[in-house]
């Protein structure tokens, strides 16, 4: 019973983290609406770049566009890895690190309230916890490591 609950929880956590990454990416490409619309954080990639610059105020302005694209590429890649469950332990670990970096950058630039309100620390902790699980139900990893059942001969 406990193992089954852990399986469901790990799948839910993988999909929840992936959905969060993909929602943020969708927002910066305007799929949730234009800038200023209710529930829209950015609405355009240009606005997202400006936000990236605000969070990373300590970096040269010339690398901010590249950083915004790198973050976007990582979020897409990590989301897909979490959804299909390939190299799940490493994808979860990378997700935890990326989310922790976001949370720390948000804290340094805007204070602690934002990352707490948006549960960035919680999502990071969840990703780190996911990386510690012994198996990943309903994943490519699980399919690859599953041992075949012994053949039962009938007489």
Short mmCIF file of N, CA and C in Angstrom, two decimals:
data_model
loop_
_atom_site.label_atom_id
_atom_site.label_comp_id
_atom_site.label_asym_id
_atom_site.label_seq_id
_atom_site.Cartn_x
_atom_site.Cartn_y
_atom_site.Cartn_z
N UNK A 1 0.83 -1.20 0.00
CA UNK A 1 0.00 0.00 0.00
C UNK A 1 0.86 1.26 0.00
N UNK A 2 1.90 1.29 0.88
CA UNK A 2 2.78 2.46 0.95
C UNK A 2 3.53 2.64 -0.36
N UNK A 3 4.03 1.56 -0.91
CA UNK A 3 4.78 1.65 -2.18
C UNK A 3 3.89 2.21 -3.27
N UNK A 4 2.63 1.80 -3.32
CA UNK A 4 1.70 2.28 -4.33
C UNK A 4 1.46 3.79 -4.16
N UNK A 5 1.29 4.24 -2.91
CA UNK A 5 1.10 5.67 -2.64
C UNK A 5 2.33 6.45 -3.07
N UNK A 6 3.51 5.91 -2.81
CA UNK A 6 4.75 6.57 -3.22
C UNK A 6 4.83 6.67 -4.74
N UNK A 7 4.38 5.63 -5.44
CA UNK A 7 4.36 5.66 -6.91
C UNK A 7 3.47 6.80 -7.41
N UNK A 8 2.25 6.89 -6.85
CA UNK A 8 1.33 7.95 -7.28
C UNK A 8 1.90 9.33 -6.95
N UNK A 9 2.49 9.47 -5.77
CA UNK A 9 3.06 10.75 -5.36
C UNK A 9 4.21 11.15 -6.26
N UNK A 10 5.06 10.20 -6.65
CA UNK A 10 6.19 10.56 -7.50
C UNK A 10 5.74 10.98 -8.89
N UNK A 11 4.71 10.32 -9.41
CA UNK A 11 4.18 10.70 -10.72
C UNK A 11 3.55 12.10 -10.63
N UNK A 12 2.78 12.33 -9.57
CA UNK A 12 2.16 13.64 -9.38
C UNK A 12 3.22 14.73 -9.26
N UNK A 13 4.27 14.47 -8.51
CA UNK A 13 5.33 15.46 -8.34
C UNK A 13 6.04 15.73 -9.66
N UNK A 14 6.34 14.68 -10.41
CA UNK A 14 6.98 14.87 -11.72
C UNK A 14 6.11 15.75 -12.62
N UNK A 15 4.81 15.44 -12.69
CA UNK A 15 3.92 16.19 -13.57
C UNK A 15 3.68 17.62 -13.07
N UNK A 16 3.61 17.79 -11.75
CA UNK A 16 3.41 19.14 -11.19
C UNK A 16 4.60 20.04 -11.48
N UNK A 17 5.81 19.51 -11.29
CA UNK A 17 7.01 20.30 -11.60
C UNK A 17 7.08 20.62 -13.09
N UNK A 18 6.79 19.63 -13.92
CA UNK A 18 6.82 19.84 -15.37
C UNK A 18 5.80 20.88 -15.79
N UNK A 19 4.59 20.79 -15.23
CA UNK A 19 3.55 21.76 -15.58
C UNK A 19 3.94 23.17 -15.17
N UNK A 20 4.59 23.31 -14.02
CA UNK A 20 5.05 24.63 -13.58
C UNK A 20 6.08 25.21 -14.54
N UNK A 21 7.04 24.38 -14.94
CA UNK A 21 8.04 24.84 -15.90
C UNK A 21 7.38 25.26 -17.22
N UNK A 22 6.49 24.41 -17.74
CA UNK A 22 5.87 24.70 -19.03
C UNK A 22 4.91 25.89 -18.95
N UNK A 23 4.27 26.08 -17.81
CA UNK A 23 3.40 27.25 -17.65
C UNK A 23 4.22 28.54 -17.69
N UNK A 24 5.36 28.54 -17.01
CA UNK A 24 6.23 29.73 -17.00
C UNK A 24 6.75 30.02 -18.41
N UNK A 25 7.13 28.98 -19.13
CA UNK A 25 7.61 29.17 -20.51
C UNK A 25 6.48 29.70 -21.38
N UNK A 26 5.28 29.14 -21.22
CA UNK A 26 4.12 29.60 -22.00
C UNK A 26 3.84 31.07 -21.74
N UNK A 27 3.98 31.48 -20.48
CA UNK A 27 3.74 32.87 -20.11
C UNK A 27 4.70 33.80 -20.84
N UNK A 28 5.96 33.45 -20.87
CA UNK A 28 6.93 34.37 -21.49
C UNK A 28 6.80 34.44 -23.01
N UNK A 29 6.05 33.50 -23.60
CA UNK A 29 5.78 33.57 -25.04
C UNK A 29 4.36 34.04 -25.33
N UNK A 30 3.68 34.56 -24.30
CA UNK A 30 2.37 35.17 -24.48
C UNK A 30 1.21 34.21 -24.58
N UNK A 31 1.40 32.94 -24.30
CA UNK A 31 0.31 31.96 -24.44
C UNK A 31 -0.74 32.09 -23.34
N UNK A 32 -0.42 32.74 -22.23
CA UNK A 32 -1.41 32.98 -21.18
C UNK A 32 -2.05 34.36 -21.32
N UNK A 33 -1.59 35.12 -22.31
CA UNK A 33 -2.15 36.44 -22.53
C UNK A 33 -1.05 37.49 -22.64
N UNK A 34 -1.45 38.72 -22.95
CA UNK A 34 -0.47 39.80 -23.11
C UNK A 34 0.00 40.35 -21.76
N UNK A 35 1.08 41.12 -21.77
CA UNK A 35 1.53 41.75 -20.52
C UNK A 35 0.41 42.55 -19.88
N UNK A 36 0.28 42.42 -18.58
CA UNK A 36 -0.74 43.16 -17.84
C UNK A 36 -2.07 42.45 -17.72
N UNK A 37 -2.28 41.37 -18.46
CA UNK A 37 -3.53 40.62 -18.34
C UNK A 37 -3.55 39.91 -16.99
N UNK A 38 -4.74 39.66 -16.45
CA UNK A 38 -4.82 38.98 -15.15
C UNK A 38 -4.09 37.63 -15.17
N UNK A 39 -3.26 37.41 -14.16
CA UNK A 39 -2.54 36.15 -14.03
C UNK A 39 -1.32 36.01 -14.91
N UNK A 40 -1.01 37.03 -15.70
CA UNK A 40 0.15 36.97 -16.60
C UNK A 40 1.33 37.67 -15.94
N UNK A 41 2.43 36.96 -15.83
CA UNK A 41 3.63 37.55 -15.22
C UNK A 41 4.42 38.37 -16.23
N UNK A 42 4.57 37.85 -17.45
CA UNK A 42 5.41 38.51 -18.43
C UNK A 42 4.65 38.83 -19.72
N UNK A 43 4.14 37.84 -20.39
CA UNK A 43 3.36 38.06 -21.61
C UNK A 43 4.18 38.14 -22.88
N UNK A 44 5.45 38.53 -22.76
CA UNK A 44 6.36 38.55 -23.92
C UNK A 44 7.76 38.17 -23.44
N UNK A 45 8.56 37.71 -24.38
CA UNK A 45 9.92 37.33 -24.00
C UNK A 45 10.74 38.57 -23.63
N UNK A 46 10.44 39.69 -24.22
CA UNK A 46 11.15 40.94 -23.89
C UNK A 46 10.94 41.31 -22.43
N UNK A 47 9.70 41.19 -21.96
CA UNK A 47 9.40 41.48 -20.55
C UNK A 47 10.11 40.46 -19.66
N UNK A 48 10.15 39.20 -20.09
CA UNK A 48 10.85 38.17 -19.32
C UNK A 48 12.35 38.48 -19.25
N UNK A 49 12.93 38.93 -20.34
CA UNK A 49 14.35 39.31 -20.33
C UNK A 49 14.61 40.43 -19.32
N UNK A 50 13.72 41.41 -19.28
CA UNK A 50 13.87 42.51 -18.32
C UNK A 50 13.79 41.97 -16.89
N UNK A 51 12.87 41.03 -16.65
CA UNK A 51 12.75 40.42 -15.32
C UNK A 51 14.01 39.62 -14.98
N UNK A 52 14.54 38.91 -15.96
CA UNK A 52 15.78 38.16 -15.76
C UNK A 52 16.90 39.11 -15.37
N UNK A 53 16.96 40.26 -16.03
CA UNK A 53 17.96 41.27 -15.69
C UNK A 53 17.77 41.82 -14.28
N UNK A 54 16.52 41.99 -13.89
CA UNK A 54 16.24 42.50 -12.54
C UNK A 54 16.70 41.50 -11.48
N UNK A 55 16.42 40.21 -11.72
CA UNK A 55 16.82 39.19 -10.74
C UNK A 55 18.33 38.99 -10.70
N UNK A 56 18.97 39.19 -11.84
CA UNK A 56 20.41 38.96 -11.95
C UNK A 56 21.15 40.28 -12.12
N UNK A 57 20.79 41.24 -11.31
CA UNK A 57 21.33 42.60 -11.36
C UNK A 57 22.85 42.62 -11.24
N UNK A 58 23.42 41.59 -10.65
CA UNK A 58 24.86 41.52 -10.42
C UNK A 58 25.64 41.05 -11.64
N UNK A 59 24.94 40.64 -12.71
CA UNK A 59 25.60 40.17 -13.93
C UNK A 59 25.65 41.27 -14.98
N UNK A 60 26.61 41.21 -15.90
CA UNK A 60 26.65 42.20 -16.98
C UNK A 60 25.37 42.13 -17.83
N UNK A 61 24.85 43.28 -18.18
CA UNK A 61 23.61 43.36 -18.97
C UNK A 61 23.74 42.61 -20.30
N UNK A 62 24.94 42.53 -20.83
CA UNK A 62 25.13 41.90 -22.14
C UNK A 62 24.84 40.40 -22.14
N UNK A 63 24.89 39.75 -20.97
CA UNK A 63 24.63 38.31 -20.95
C UNK A 63 23.20 37.96 -20.54
N UNK A 64 22.41 38.95 -20.20
CA UNK A 64 21.04 38.69 -19.73
C UNK A 64 20.19 38.02 -20.81
N UNK A 65 20.21 38.47 -22.07
CA UNK A 65 19.40 37.76 -23.08
C UNK A 65 19.78 36.28 -23.20
N UNK A 66 21.06 35.98 -23.19
CA UNK A 66 21.50 34.58 -23.26
C UNK A 66 21.03 33.81 -22.04
N UNK A 67 21.11 34.42 -20.86
CA UNK A 67 20.67 33.77 -19.64
C UNK A 67 19.17 33.48 -19.69
N UNK A 68 18.40 34.40 -20.21
CA UNK A 68 16.95 34.19 -20.34
C UNK A 68 16.66 33.01 -21.26
N UNK A 69 17.39 32.91 -22.37
CA UNK A 69 17.20 31.78 -23.29
C UNK A 69 17.69 30.47 -22.68
N UNK A 70 18.78 30.51 -21.94
CA UNK A 70 19.29 29.30 -21.29
C UNK A 70 18.27 28.80 -20.26
N UNK A 71 17.74 29.70 -19.46
CA UNK A 71 16.73 29.31 -18.47
C UNK A 71 15.52 28.70 -19.15
N UNK A 72 15.09 29.31 -20.25
CA UNK A 72 13.94 28.81 -20.98
C UNK A 72 14.21 27.42 -21.55
N UNK A 73 15.37 27.24 -22.16
CA UNK A 73 15.73 25.94 -22.70
C UNK A 73 15.81 24.87 -21.62
N UNK A 74 16.38 25.23 -20.48
CA UNK A 74 16.46 24.28 -19.37
C UNK A 74 15.08 23.91 -18.86
N UNK A 75 14.20 24.89 -18.73
CA UNK A 75 12.86 24.60 -18.24
C UNK A 75 12.10 23.68 -19.19
N UNK A 76 12.23 23.89 -20.48
CA UNK A 76 11.57 23.02 -21.45
C UNK A 76 12.16 21.61 -21.38
N UNK A 77 13.47 21.52 -21.39
CA UNK A 77 14.15 20.21 -21.36
C UNK A 77 13.83 19.45 -20.08
N UNK A 78 13.90 20.13 -18.94
CA UNK A 78 13.62 19.47 -17.67
C UNK A 78 12.15 19.03 -17.60
N UNK A 79 11.25 19.85 -18.08
CA UNK A 79 9.83 19.48 -18.09
C UNK A 79 9.61 18.22 -18.91
N UNK A 80 10.19 18.15 -20.08
CA UNK A 80 10.01 16.97 -20.92
C UNK A 80 10.63 15.73 -20.26
N UNK A 81 11.81 15.89 -19.65
CA UNK A 81 12.43 14.78 -18.95
C UNK A 81 11.58 14.28 -17.79
N UNK A 82 10.95 15.20 -17.08
CA UNK A 82 10.09 14.81 -15.97
C UNK A 82 8.83 14.11 -16.46
N UNK A 83 8.26 14.59 -17.54
CA UNK A 83 7.03 14.00 -18.06
C UNK A 83 7.25 12.56 -18.50
N UNK A 84 8.29 12.32 -19.28
CA UNK A 84 8.52 10.96 -19.78
C UNK A 84 9.29 10.11 -18.79
N UNK A 85 9.95 10.72 -17.84
CA UNK A 85 10.67 9.98 -16.82
C UNK A 85 11.95 9.35 -17.34
N UNK A 86 12.74 10.15 -18.01
CA UNK A 86 14.03 9.66 -18.50
C UNK A 86 15.14 10.34 -17.71
N UNK A 87 16.10 9.54 -17.21
CA UNK A 87 17.17 10.06 -16.35
C UNK A 87 16.55 10.89 -15.22
N UNK A 88 15.48 10.34 -14.65
CA UNK A 88 14.65 11.09 -13.71
C UNK A 88 15.43 11.61 -12.51
N UNK A 89 16.29 10.80 -11.96
CA UNK A 89 17.06 11.25 -10.79
C UNK A 89 17.87 12.50 -11.13
N UNK A 90 18.56 12.49 -12.27
CA UNK A 90 19.39 13.64 -12.68
C UNK A 90 18.53 14.82 -13.09
N UNK A 91 17.43 14.56 -13.76
CA UNK A 91 16.52 15.65 -14.17
C UNK A 91 15.91 16.29 -12.93
N UNK A 92 15.52 15.48 -11.95
CA UNK A 92 14.97 16.03 -10.71
C UNK A 92 16.02 16.85 -9.96
N UNK A 93 17.23 16.34 -9.90
CA UNK A 93 18.31 17.08 -9.24
C UNK A 93 18.57 18.41 -9.94
N UNK A 94 18.64 18.39 -11.26
CA UNK A 94 18.85 19.63 -12.02
C UNK A 94 17.67 20.59 -11.82
N UNK A 95 16.46 20.06 -11.75
CA UNK A 95 15.29 20.90 -11.50
C UNK A 95 15.38 21.56 -10.14
N UNK A 96 15.80 20.79 -9.13
CA UNK A 96 15.95 21.35 -7.79
C UNK A 96 16.98 22.46 -7.75
N UNK A 97 18.10 22.25 -8.44
CA UNK A 97 19.16 23.27 -8.48
C UNK A 97 18.66 24.52 -9.19
N UNK A 98 18.01 24.34 -10.35
CA UNK A 98 17.51 25.49 -11.10
C UNK A 98 16.49 26.27 -10.29
N UNK A 99 15.56 25.57 -9.66
CA UNK A 99 14.56 26.25 -8.84
C UNK A 99 15.18 26.94 -7.62
N UNK A 100 16.18 26.32 -7.02
CA UNK A 100 16.86 26.95 -5.90
C UNK A 100 17.59 28.22 -6.36
N UNK A 101 18.23 28.17 -7.52
CA UNK A 101 18.88 29.37 -8.06
C UNK A 101 17.86 30.47 -8.32
N UNK A 102 16.68 30.09 -8.89
CA UNK A 102 15.61 31.09 -9.09
C UNK A 102 15.20 31.70 -7.75
N UNK A 103 14.99 30.84 -6.75
CA UNK A 103 14.53 31.32 -5.45
C UNK A 103 15.56 32.26 -4.81
N UNK A 104 16.82 31.90 -4.90
CA UNK A 104 17.87 32.75 -4.32
C UNK A 104 17.99 34.08 -5.08
N UNK A 105 17.90 34.02 -6.41
CA UNK A 105 17.95 35.26 -7.20
C UNK A 105 16.75 36.15 -6.88
N UNK A 106 15.57 35.54 -6.76
CA UNK A 106 14.38 36.32 -6.40
C UNK A 106 14.55 36.95 -5.02
N UNK A 107 15.08 36.18 -4.08
CA UNK A 107 15.28 36.68 -2.72
C UNK A 107 16.25 37.85 -2.72
N UNK A 108 17.36 37.70 -3.43
CA UNK A 108 18.35 38.77 -3.47
C UNK A 108 17.86 40.03 -4.14
N UNK A 109 17.01 39.88 -5.15
CA UNK A 109 16.56 41.05 -5.91
C UNK A 109 15.28 41.68 -5.37
N UNK A 110 14.37 40.85 -4.83
CA UNK A 110 13.06 41.38 -4.45
C UNK A 110 12.68 41.11 -3.01
N UNK A 111 13.50 40.34 -2.29
CA UNK A 111 13.15 39.98 -0.92
C UNK A 111 12.59 38.57 -0.85
N UNK A 112 12.37 38.10 0.35
CA UNK A 112 11.98 36.71 0.57
C UNK A 112 10.52 36.43 0.26
N UNK A 113 9.65 37.41 0.29
CA UNK A 113 8.22 37.19 0.13
C UNK A 113 7.86 36.56 -1.22
N UNK A 114 8.44 37.04 -2.30
CA UNK A 114 8.11 36.51 -3.64
C UNK A 114 8.35 35.02 -3.77
N UNK A 115 9.57 34.55 -3.51
CA UNK A 115 9.79 33.11 -3.65
C UNK A 115 8.99 32.26 -2.67
N UNK A 116 8.64 32.83 -1.51
CA UNK A 116 7.78 32.09 -0.59
C UNK A 116 6.35 32.05 -1.11
N UNK A 117 5.83 33.20 -1.57
CA UNK A 117 4.47 33.25 -2.10
C UNK A 117 4.30 32.36 -3.32
N UNK A 118 5.31 32.29 -4.16
CA UNK A 118 5.23 31.48 -5.38
C UNK A 118 5.75 30.06 -5.17
N UNK A 119 6.03 29.70 -3.93
CA UNK A 119 6.44 28.34 -3.55
C UNK A 119 7.66 27.83 -4.31
N UNK A 120 8.58 28.73 -4.63
CA UNK A 120 9.77 28.31 -5.37
C UNK A 120 10.68 27.45 -4.50
N UNK A 121 10.83 27.81 -3.24
CA UNK A 121 11.62 26.97 -2.34
C UNK A 121 10.96 25.60 -2.17
N UNK A 122 9.63 25.57 -2.05
CA UNK A 122 8.91 24.30 -1.91
C UNK A 122 9.07 23.44 -3.14
N UNK A 123 8.97 24.03 -4.31
CA UNK A 123 9.14 23.27 -5.55
C UNK A 123 10.56 22.73 -5.64
N UNK A 124 11.54 23.53 -5.24
CA UNK A 124 12.93 23.07 -5.24
C UNK A 124 13.09 21.88 -4.30
N UNK A 125 12.54 22.00 -3.11
CA UNK A 125 12.62 20.90 -2.13
C UNK A 125 11.94 19.65 -2.67
N UNK A 126 10.80 19.82 -3.34
CA UNK A 126 10.11 18.69 -3.92
C UNK A 126 10.95 18.01 -4.99
N UNK A 127 11.63 18.80 -5.81
CA UNK A 127 12.49 18.24 -6.85
C UNK A 127 13.66 17.48 -6.22
N UNK A 128 14.25 18.04 -5.18
CA UNK A 128 15.34 17.34 -4.49
C UNK A 128 14.83 16.03 -3.86
N UNK A 129 13.64 16.05 -3.28
CA UNK A 129 13.06 14.84 -2.72
C UNK A 129 12.81 13.80 -3.82
N UNK A 130 12.30 14.25 -4.95
CA UNK A 130 12.07 13.35 -6.08
C UNK A 130 13.37 12.65 -6.49
N UNK A 131 14.47 13.38 -6.44
CA UNK A 131 15.76 12.81 -6.84
C UNK A 131 16.21 11.69 -5.91
N UNK A 132 15.64 11.60 -4.72
CA UNK A 132 16.06 10.57 -3.76
C UNK A 132 15.24 9.29 -3.83
N UNK A 133 14.17 9.27 -4.59
CA UNK A 133 13.29 8.11 -4.60
C UNK A 133 13.97 6.90 -5.24
N UNK A 134 13.64 5.71 -4.77
CA UNK A 134 14.30 4.51 -5.30
C UNK A 134 13.83 4.11 -6.70
N UNK A 135 12.61 4.51 -7.08
CA UNK A 135 12.12 4.16 -8.42
C UNK A 135 11.12 5.21 -8.87
N UNK A 136 10.85 5.22 -10.17
CA UNK A 136 9.96 6.21 -10.76
C UNK A 136 8.90 5.48 -11.58
N UNK A 137 7.73 5.28 -10.95
CA UNK A 137 6.64 4.56 -11.61
C UNK A 137 6.21 5.30 -12.87
N UNK A 138 5.75 4.53 -13.82
CA UNK A 138 5.21 5.06 -15.08
C UNK A 138 6.20 6.00 -15.77
N UNK A 139 7.42 5.51 -15.89
CA UNK A 139 8.47 6.30 -16.52
C UNK A 139 9.28 5.41 -17.46
N UNK A 140 10.02 6.03 -18.34
CA UNK A 140 10.94 5.29 -19.19
C UNK A 140 11.99 4.61 -18.32
N UNK A 141 12.45 5.30 -17.29
CA UNK A 141 13.43 4.70 -16.36
C UNK A 141 12.88 3.40 -15.77
N UNK A 142 11.63 3.40 -15.37
CA UNK A 142 11.02 2.22 -14.77
C UNK A 142 10.92 1.09 -15.80
N UNK A 143 10.57 1.42 -17.01
CA UNK A 143 10.49 0.40 -18.06
C UNK A 143 11.85 -0.23 -18.35
N UNK A 144 12.88 0.59 -18.33
CA UNK A 144 14.23 0.09 -18.62
C UNK A 144 14.81 -0.76 -17.51
N UNK A 145 14.42 -0.48 -16.26
CA UNK A 145 15.02 -1.21 -15.14
C UNK A 145 14.15 -2.35 -14.64
N UNK A 146 12.95 -2.42 -15.12
CA UNK A 146 12.05 -3.48 -14.67
C UNK A 146 12.59 -4.83 -15.11
N UNK A 147 12.67 -5.74 -14.18
CA UNK A 147 13.18 -7.08 -14.52
C UNK A 147 12.02 -7.93 -15.03
N UNK A 148 12.29 -8.71 -16.06
CA UNK A 148 11.19 -9.55 -16.58
C UNK A 148 10.78 -10.60 -15.55
N UNK A 149 9.51 -10.89 -15.53
CA UNK A 149 9.00 -11.89 -14.59
C UNK A 149 9.42 -13.27 -15.10
N UNK A 150 9.77 -14.14 -14.16
CA UNK A 150 10.18 -15.48 -14.59
C UNK A 150 9.02 -16.20 -15.27
N UNK A 151 9.40 -16.93 -16.27
CA UNK A 151 8.39 -17.66 -17.04
C UNK A 151 7.92 -18.86 -16.21
N UNK A 152 6.62 -18.99 -16.10
CA UNK A 152 6.04 -20.10 -15.37
C UNK A 152 5.62 -21.16 -16.39
N UNK A 153 6.14 -22.35 -16.21
CA UNK A 153 5.81 -23.43 -17.12
C UNK A 153 4.64 -24.21 -16.57
N UNK A 154 3.73 -24.49 -17.42
CA UNK A 154 2.60 -25.32 -17.00
C UNK A 154 2.76 -26.70 -17.63
N UNK A 155 2.35 -27.70 -16.92
CA UNK A 155 2.52 -29.08 -17.39
C UNK A 155 1.26 -29.60 -17.94
#
